[in-house]
Coordinates of C-alpha atoms and ligand atoms in Angstrom, one line a residue:
M85 CA 64.7 -67.1 -69.9
M86 CA 64.6 -64.2 -67.5
G87 CA 60.9 -63.5 -67.8
E88 CA 58.8 -61.7 -65.1
T89 CA 59.8 -62.1 -61.4
I90 CA 57.5 -64.3 -59.3
F91 CA 56.6 -61.3 -57.1
A92 CA 55.3 -59.4 -60.1
T93 CA 53.4 -62.4 -61.4
M94 CA 51.8 -63.2 -58.1
S95 CA 50.9 -59.5 -57.3
R96 CA 49.3 -59.3 -60.8
L97 CA 47.3 -62.5 -60.0
A98 CA 46.2 -60.9 -56.7
T99 CA 44.7 -58.0 -58.7
E100 CA 43.1 -60.2 -61.3
H101 CA 41.4 -62.5 -58.8
N102 CA 40.8 -59.7 -56.3
A103 CA 42.7 -61.9 -53.9
I104 CA 44.3 -61.2 -50.5
N105 CA 48.0 -60.8 -51.3
L106 CA 50.2 -62.6 -48.9
G107 CA 52.9 -62.9 -51.6
Q108 CA 55.3 -60.1 -52.2
G109 CA 57.0 -58.8 -49.1
F110 CA 55.8 -55.3 -48.3
P111 CA 53.9 -53.9 -45.3
D112 CA 50.4 -52.6 -45.7
T113 CA 50.9 -49.8 -43.1
P114 CA 51.7 -46.2 -43.9
G115 CA 55.2 -46.4 -42.3
P116 CA 56.8 -44.7 -39.3
A117 CA 55.7 -41.1 -39.0
L118 CA 59.3 -40.0 -38.1
A119 CA 60.5 -41.3 -41.5
I120 CA 57.6 -40.0 -43.5
E121 CA 57.9 -36.5 -42.0
A122 CA 61.6 -36.6 -42.8
G123 CA 60.7 -37.3 -46.4
V124 CA 58.3 -34.4 -46.6
R125 CA 60.9 -32.0 -45.0
S126 CA 63.6 -33.2 -47.3
L127 CA 61.5 -32.5 -50.5
R128 CA 60.6 -29.0 -49.1
A129 CA 64.3 -28.3 -48.2
G130 CA 65.1 -28.5 -51.9
H131 CA 67.2 -31.7 -52.0
N132 CA 65.9 -32.3 -55.5
Q133 CA 68.9 -32.5 -57.8
Y134 CA 71.3 -35.4 -58.5
A135 CA 73.0 -36.8 -55.5
P136 CA 76.8 -37.5 -55.8
A137 CA 77.5 -41.0 -57.2
G138 CA 78.0 -43.0 -54.0
G139 CA 75.3 -41.1 -52.1
V140 CA 74.8 -37.9 -50.1
P141 CA 77.5 -37.4 -47.5
E142 CA 74.8 -37.0 -44.7
L143 CA 73.6 -40.6 -45.3
R144 CA 77.0 -42.1 -45.8
T145 CA 78.1 -40.5 -42.5
R146 CA 75.1 -41.8 -40.7
V147 CA 75.5 -45.3 -42.1
A148 CA 79.2 -45.3 -41.3
S149 CA 78.6 -44.3 -37.7
I150 CA 75.9 -46.9 -37.1
W151 CA 77.7 -49.8 -38.9
S152 CA 81.0 -48.9 -37.2
Q153 CA 79.3 -50.0 -34.0
R154 CA 77.5 -52.9 -35.5
L155 CA 80.6 -54.3 -37.3
G156 CA 83.0 -53.4 -34.4
R157 CA 85.5 -51.6 -36.6
P158 CA 85.8 -48.0 -38.0
I159 CA 83.9 -47.5 -41.2
D160 CA 84.9 -44.6 -43.4
P161 CA 81.9 -42.7 -44.7
L162 CA 83.3 -42.0 -48.1
R163 CA 85.6 -44.9 -48.8
D164 CA 83.8 -47.8 -47.1
V165 CA 80.2 -47.0 -47.9
T166 CA 78.2 -46.5 -51.1
I167 CA 74.5 -45.7 -51.4
T168 CA 72.5 -47.7 -53.9
V169 CA 69.0 -47.9 -55.3
G170 CA 67.8 -50.4 -52.7
A171 CA 69.8 -53.5 -51.7
T172 CA 68.9 -54.8 -55.2
E173 CA 71.3 -52.4 -57.0
A174 CA 74.1 -53.2 -54.5
I175 CA 73.6 -57.0 -55.2
A176 CA 73.6 -56.5 -59.0
A177 CA 76.6 -54.1 -58.9
A178 CA 78.7 -56.5 -56.7
C179 CA 77.9 -59.4 -59.0
L180 CA 78.8 -57.3 -62.1
A181 CA 82.0 -56.1 -60.5
W182 CA 83.3 -59.4 -59.2
L183 CA 82.2 -62.0 -61.7
E184 CA 83.4 -62.7 -65.3
P185 CA 81.7 -65.0 -67.8
G186 CA 82.5 -68.6 -66.8
D187 CA 82.8 -67.8 -63.1
E188 CA 80.6 -69.4 -60.4
A189 CA 78.9 -67.9 -57.4
I190 CA 77.6 -69.9 -54.5
V191 CA 74.1 -69.3 -53.2
L192 CA 72.4 -71.1 -50.4
E193 CA 69.1 -72.5 -51.6
P194 CA 66.4 -71.5 -51.4
A195 CA 67.9 -68.2 -52.4
Y196 CA 66.3 -64.8 -53.0
D197 CA 65.8 -64.8 -56.8
A198 CA 67.7 -61.5 -57.4
Y199 CA 71.0 -63.3 -56.6
L200 CA 70.4 -65.9 -59.2
W201 CA 69.7 -63.3 -61.9
A202 CA 72.4 -60.9 -60.9
V203 CA 74.9 -63.7 -61.2
R204 CA 73.5 -64.6 -64.6
M205 CA 73.5 -61.0 -65.8
A206 CA 77.2 -60.9 -65.1
G207 CA 77.5 -63.9 -67.5
A208 CA 78.4 -66.2 -64.5
T209 CA 76.7 -69.3 -63.1
P210 CA 74.9 -69.5 -59.8
V211 CA 75.7 -72.8 -57.9
G212 CA 73.1 -73.8 -55.3
V213 CA 73.9 -75.4 -52.0
D214 CA 70.7 -76.9 -50.7
L215 CA 69.8 -76.0 -47.1
G216 CA 67.3 -78.9 -47.1
S217 CA 64.0 -79.1 -45.2
T218 CA 65.5 -77.8 -41.9
M219 CA 67.0 -74.7 -43.7
R220 CA 70.3 -75.3 -42.0
L221 CA 73.7 -75.4 -43.7
D222 CA 75.6 -78.6 -44.2
A223 CA 79.2 -77.3 -44.3
E224 CA 80.4 -80.4 -46.2
R225 CA 77.9 -79.7 -49.0
L226 CA 79.2 -76.2 -49.2
E227 CA 82.8 -77.3 -49.4
Q228 CA 81.9 -79.8 -52.2
A229 CA 80.2 -77.1 -54.2
I230 CA 83.4 -75.1 -54.5
T231 CA 85.3 -75.4 -57.9
P232 CA 88.3 -73.6 -59.3
R233 CA 85.8 -71.3 -61.0
T234 CA 84.1 -70.2 -57.7
R235 CA 84.6 -66.5 -57.1
M236 CA 82.0 -65.4 -54.6
L237 CA 79.6 -66.6 -52.0
I238 CA 76.3 -64.9 -51.3
V239 CA 75.0 -65.1 -47.7
N240 CA 71.6 -63.9 -46.6
S241 CA 70.8 -63.6 -42.9
P242 CA 68.1 -63.2 -41.7
H243 CA 67.0 -65.4 -44.6
N244 CA 64.4 -64.8 -47.3
P245 CA 62.3 -67.0 -47.8
S246 CA 62.6 -69.0 -44.6
G247 CA 62.9 -66.3 -41.9
M248 CA 65.9 -68.2 -40.4
V249 CA 68.7 -66.3 -38.6
V250 CA 71.9 -68.1 -39.8
S251 CA 73.6 -69.4 -36.6
D252 CA 77.1 -68.4 -35.4
E253 CA 78.2 -72.0 -36.2
E254 CA 76.9 -71.7 -39.8
L255 CA 78.5 -68.3 -40.3
A256 CA 81.8 -69.7 -38.9
A257 CA 81.6 -72.6 -41.3
I258 CA 81.0 -70.2 -44.3
S259 CA 83.8 -68.0 -43.1
A260 CA 86.2 -71.0 -43.0
V261 CA 85.3 -72.0 -46.6
A262 CA 85.5 -68.4 -47.9
T263 CA 88.9 -67.9 -46.3
R264 CA 90.3 -71.3 -47.4
H265 CA 89.2 -70.7 -51.1
D266 CA 89.9 -66.9 -51.1
L267 CA 86.3 -66.0 -52.0
R268 CA 84.5 -62.7 -51.8
V269 CA 81.4 -62.6 -49.7
L270 CA 78.2 -60.6 -50.4
S271 CA 76.2 -60.6 -47.2
D272 CA 72.6 -59.5 -47.6
E273 CA 71.3 -58.4 -44.2
V274 CA 68.2 -56.4 -45.2
Y275 CA 66.1 -58.0 -42.4
E276 CA 68.8 -57.4 -39.7
F277 CA 66.5 -55.2 -37.5
L278 CA 63.4 -57.4 -37.9
V279 CA 64.5 -60.3 -35.6
Y280 CA 61.9 -61.8 -33.2
E281 CA 63.9 -64.7 -31.8
G282 CA 67.6 -65.0 -31.5
S283 CA 70.0 -62.3 -32.6
H284 CA 71.6 -61.1 -35.8
R285 CA 75.3 -61.2 -36.3
S286 CA 77.0 -60.1 -39.5
I287 CA 79.4 -62.5 -41.1
A288 CA 81.7 -59.5 -41.6
T289 CA 82.5 -59.6 -37.8
F290 CA 84.2 -63.0 -38.1
D291 CA 88.0 -63.2 -38.2
A292 CA 89.4 -62.7 -41.7
M293 CA 86.0 -61.7 -43.1
A294 CA 86.2 -57.9 -42.8
D295 CA 88.6 -57.8 -45.7
R296 CA 86.5 -59.9 -48.1
T297 CA 82.9 -59.1 -47.2
V298 CA 80.5 -56.4 -48.5
V299 CA 77.5 -56.1 -46.3
V300 CA 74.3 -55.0 -48.0
S301 CA 71.3 -53.5 -46.2
S302 CA 68.5 -51.1 -47.0
A303 CA 65.8 -48.8 -45.7
A304 CA 63.1 -50.9 -47.2
K305 CA 62.7 -53.5 -44.4
T306 CA 64.3 -51.4 -41.6
F307 CA 61.6 -48.7 -41.9
G308 CA 58.9 -50.7 -43.7
L309 CA 59.2 -48.4 -46.7
T310 CA 59.9 -50.8 -49.5
G311 CA 59.0 -48.2 -52.2
W312 CA 61.8 -45.8 -51.1
K313 CA 64.5 -48.0 -52.6
V314 CA 67.5 -46.6 -50.7
G315 CA 70.1 -49.2 -49.8
W316 CA 73.8 -49.3 -49.0
A317 CA 76.9 -51.5 -49.4
I318 CA 79.5 -51.4 -46.6
G319 CA 83.0 -53.0 -46.7
P320 CA 86.6 -52.5 -47.4
A321 CA 87.3 -49.5 -49.6
D322 CA 88.7 -51.6 -52.5
L323 CA 85.6 -53.9 -52.7
V324 CA 83.2 -51.0 -52.2
S325 CA 84.8 -48.9 -54.8
E326 CA 84.2 -51.7 -57.3
V327 CA 80.5 -51.8 -56.4
R328 CA 80.3 -48.0 -56.7
S329 CA 81.9 -48.1 -60.1
Q330 CA 79.3 -50.4 -61.5
A331 CA 76.4 -48.6 -59.7
Q332 CA 77.5 -45.3 -61.4
Y333 CA 76.7 -46.8 -64.8
L334 CA 73.6 -48.6 -63.6
T335 CA 71.8 -45.6 -62.1
Y336 CA 74.5 -43.0 -61.3
A337 CA 72.7 -42.2 -58.0
G338 CA 69.4 -42.8 -56.3
A339 CA 66.6 -40.3 -55.3
T340 CA 68.3 -37.4 -53.4
P341 CA 65.4 -36.4 -51.2
L342 CA 64.9 -39.9 -50.0
Q343 CA 68.6 -40.3 -49.2
H344 CA 68.3 -37.2 -46.9
A345 CA 65.1 -38.6 -45.4
V346 CA 66.8 -42.0 -44.6
A347 CA 69.8 -40.2 -43.1
D348 CA 67.3 -38.3 -40.8
A349 CA 65.3 -41.5 -40.0
L350 CA 68.5 -43.4 -39.2
G351 CA 69.1 -40.7 -36.5
N352 CA 66.0 -42.1 -34.8
L353 CA 66.8 -45.8 -35.5
D354 CA 66.4 -46.9 -31.9
L355 CA 63.0 -45.3 -31.7
I356 CA 61.7 -46.6 -35.0
V357 CA 62.9 -50.2 -35.0
P358 CA 60.5 -51.4 -32.2
L359 CA 57.6 -49.6 -33.9
V360 CA 58.3 -51.6 -37.1
R361 CA 59.4 -54.9 -35.6
D362 CA 57.0 -55.5 -32.7
P363 CA 53.7 -55.5 -34.7
L364 CA 55.4 -57.9 -37.2
A365 CA 56.2 -60.3 -34.4
R366 CA 52.5 -60.4 -33.4
Q367 CA 51.4 -60.7 -37.1
R368 CA 53.7 -63.7 -37.5
D369 CA 52.0 -65.5 -34.6
V370 CA 48.5 -64.8 -36.1
L371 CA 49.5 -66.2 -39.5
V372 CA 51.6 -69.2 -38.2
D373 CA 49.0 -70.3 -35.7
G374 CA 46.2 -69.9 -38.2
L375 CA 48.0 -71.8 -40.9
A376 CA 48.8 -74.7 -38.5
K377 CA 45.1 -74.9 -37.6
L378 CA 44.2 -75.2 -41.3
G379 CA 46.5 -78.2 -41.7
F380 CA 49.6 -76.5 -43.1
T381 CA 53.0 -77.3 -41.4
P382 CA 54.8 -74.0 -40.8
L383 CA 58.6 -74.0 -40.5
A384 CA 59.8 -72.0 -37.5
T385 CA 60.5 -68.4 -38.6
Q386 CA 62.6 -66.1 -36.4
A387 CA 62.9 -62.9 -38.5
G388 CA 61.8 -61.0 -41.5
Y389 CA 58.5 -61.0 -43.3
F390 CA 57.9 -64.7 -44.2
V391 CA 56.9 -68.2 -43.1
L392 CA 57.3 -71.3 -45.2
T393 CA 54.8 -74.2 -45.1
D394 CA 54.2 -77.4 -46.9
L395 CA 51.1 -77.5 -49.2
G396 CA 48.9 -78.6 -46.3
P397 CA 45.3 -79.3 -47.5
V398 CA 46.1 -78.1 -51.0
E399 CA 46.4 -81.1 -53.3
A400 CA 48.9 -80.3 -56.1
E401 CA 51.9 -81.7 -57.8
T402 CA 54.1 -78.6 -57.5
A403 CA 54.2 -75.5 -55.4
T404 CA 53.4 -73.3 -58.4
E405 CA 50.2 -75.4 -59.0
A406 CA 49.3 -75.1 -55.3
A407 CA 49.8 -71.3 -55.5
L408 CA 47.5 -71.1 -58.5
I409 CA 44.8 -73.1 -56.8
L410 CA 45.0 -70.9 -53.7
A411 CA 44.8 -67.7 -55.9
E412 CA 42.0 -68.9 -58.1
R413 CA 39.9 -70.8 -55.7
A414 CA 40.6 -69.4 -52.3
G415 CA 41.5 -65.8 -53.4
I416 CA 44.8 -66.0 -51.5
V417 CA 48.1 -65.2 -53.1
T418 CA 51.3 -66.8 -51.8
I419 CA 54.7 -67.3 -53.4
P420 CA 55.6 -70.8 -54.7
I421 CA 59.2 -71.7 -53.8
E422 CA 60.5 -72.8 -57.3
P423 CA 62.0 -69.4 -58.4
F424 CA 64.3 -69.6 -55.3
Y425 CA 66.2 -72.5 -56.8
V426 CA 68.8 -72.6 -59.6
E427 CA 67.0 -75.7 -60.9
P428 CA 63.3 -74.9 -60.1
E429 CA 62.2 -78.4 -61.0
R430 CA 64.2 -79.7 -58.0
A431 CA 62.4 -77.4 -55.5
P432 CA 60.4 -78.9 -52.7
L433 CA 56.6 -78.6 -52.3
V434 CA 56.8 -75.4 -50.3
L435 CA 54.8 -72.1 -50.2
R436 CA 56.0 -68.7 -48.8
W437 CA 53.5 -66.6 -47.0
S438 CA 54.1 -63.0 -45.9
F439 CA 52.9 -61.8 -42.5
A440 CA 53.8 -58.2 -43.2
R441 CA 50.1 -57.5 -43.3
Q442 CA 47.8 -56.1 -40.6
A443 CA 46.3 -58.7 -38.3
T444 CA 42.8 -58.0 -39.7
T445 CA 44.0 -58.8 -43.2
L446 CA 45.6 -62.0 -42.0
R447 CA 42.5 -63.1 -40.1
D448 CA 40.4 -62.4 -43.2
A449 CA 42.8 -64.5 -45.3
L450 CA 42.6 -67.4 -42.8
A451 CA 38.8 -67.3 -42.7
Q452 CA 38.7 -67.3 -46.5
L453 CA 41.1 -70.2 -46.6
R454 CA 38.9 -72.1 -44.1
R455 CA 35.8 -71.5 -46.3
A456 CA 37.6 -72.8 -49.4
A457 CA 38.8 -75.9 -47.6
D458 CA 35.4 -76.6 -46.1
R459 CA 33.9 -76.3 -49.6
G460 CA 36.4 -78.9 -50.9
L461 CA 37.9 -76.4 -53.3
L462 CA 41.5 -77.2 -52.5
A463 CA 41.3 -80.9 -53.5
P464 CA 41.8 -82.2 -57.1
K465 CA 38.4 -83.7 -57.7
T466 CA 37.0 -80.2 -58.1
R467 CA 39.6 -79.3 -60.8
Ligands
PMP189 N1 67.4 -58.8 -50.3 C1 66.4 -59.5 -49.8 C2 66.7 -60.8 -49.1 C3 65.1 -59.1 -50.0 O1 64.1 -59.8 -49.5 C4 64.8 -57.9 -50.7 C5 63.4 -57.5 -50.9 N2 63.2 -56.3 -50.2 C6 65.9 -57.2 -51.2 C7 67.1 -57.7 -51.0 C8 65.7 -55.9 -52.0 O2 65.7 -54.8 -51.2 P1 65.5 -53.3 -51.8 O3 64.0 -53.1 -51.9 O4 66.1 -52.5 -50.8 O5 66.1 -53.3 -53.1
LIG190 N1 61.9 -58.8 -51.5 C1 60.5 -58.9 -51.8 C2 60.0 -60.3 -51.5 O1 60.8 -61.2 -51.3 C3 60.2 -58.7 -53.3 C4 60.8 -57.5 -53.9 C5 60.5 -57.6 -55.4 O2 59.4 -57.7 -55.8 N2 61.6 -57.5 -56.1 O3 58.9 -60.6 -51.6

């Protein structure tokens, strides 16, 4: 059953319980002024009719020029780039284009839930390769998951939900498997500019990967403007044209004024990235330190919006139960890990917390958690 996404469910619970929402990943700041001003200008300039399917040339050109450098090869703005309604549409379009009913797609678990459902919408089956408690890839496990029906592999670095940057060794191992079994790779890199430790490398830069990889990224995380829903897919012309063909019939094209605004903002990428990234690094420290003091065990997080912990002082049988206890008794909304697994019942006892919130909000949340713990509200006897 498809049902409601966990992000919608938990955001609704936050409203119902008047809780502090550390669940869904979105910043609670107005966004970089350079990008917002570009948006206002763009609306006034009259960019208000349909964009061409594939996106406005100004944005495709900007994306091509930045990613030519990032990927170390020439990217053609019209053939190798397509603009989508957020990274989400690019993910769905790639799965719909590349998978037939009966096919299998590999995801590394925990996996962002949109991959599982995009694969299923294509009539195919997601196959999870468990990253285990360290959130690191076991290359043998990946090899064993491949069957004659495997068509594609979905990679996500920096990783949601763990905040890990996939290492060069892991990317090399994935590349070797993809090449050996002639698989297509969808590489979701939406958090690529929000790296606090280590550095991001795209799997598309590995030998033999350029021809088989489509890289997906978006303005949502880069500019902290998740409501803009402007994303892009970059890769070899044949693969990208298949993504574009599907996207034409999903949405035809995304919001024209915002595409122009993102093109403008990308022109100031080097100025904007530190403004978005550096406060997040500080917020990460506030949340991680605070949770550790409360008895949770945070997993190291290098990038993105999230930190994973165990259930700490919350006494519960499942992560979902723990998340409900936290929402109802402590007024704190988190995301339980189950929906990130093909078989949710096999998920570990882990919660995801977002630090994409201002430090004052995080400190309020930590104080509220402390009060609930001190009053014994997180233990079962009070249930
Ligand atoms: N991929 C990952 C890993 C995400 O966390 C998200 C959530 N922003 C998306 C894709 C979706 O991005 P967009 O809002 O651009 O559709
Ligand atoms: N990517 C966001 C997250 O992981 C959620 C986006 C959504 O609600 N679909 O929290």
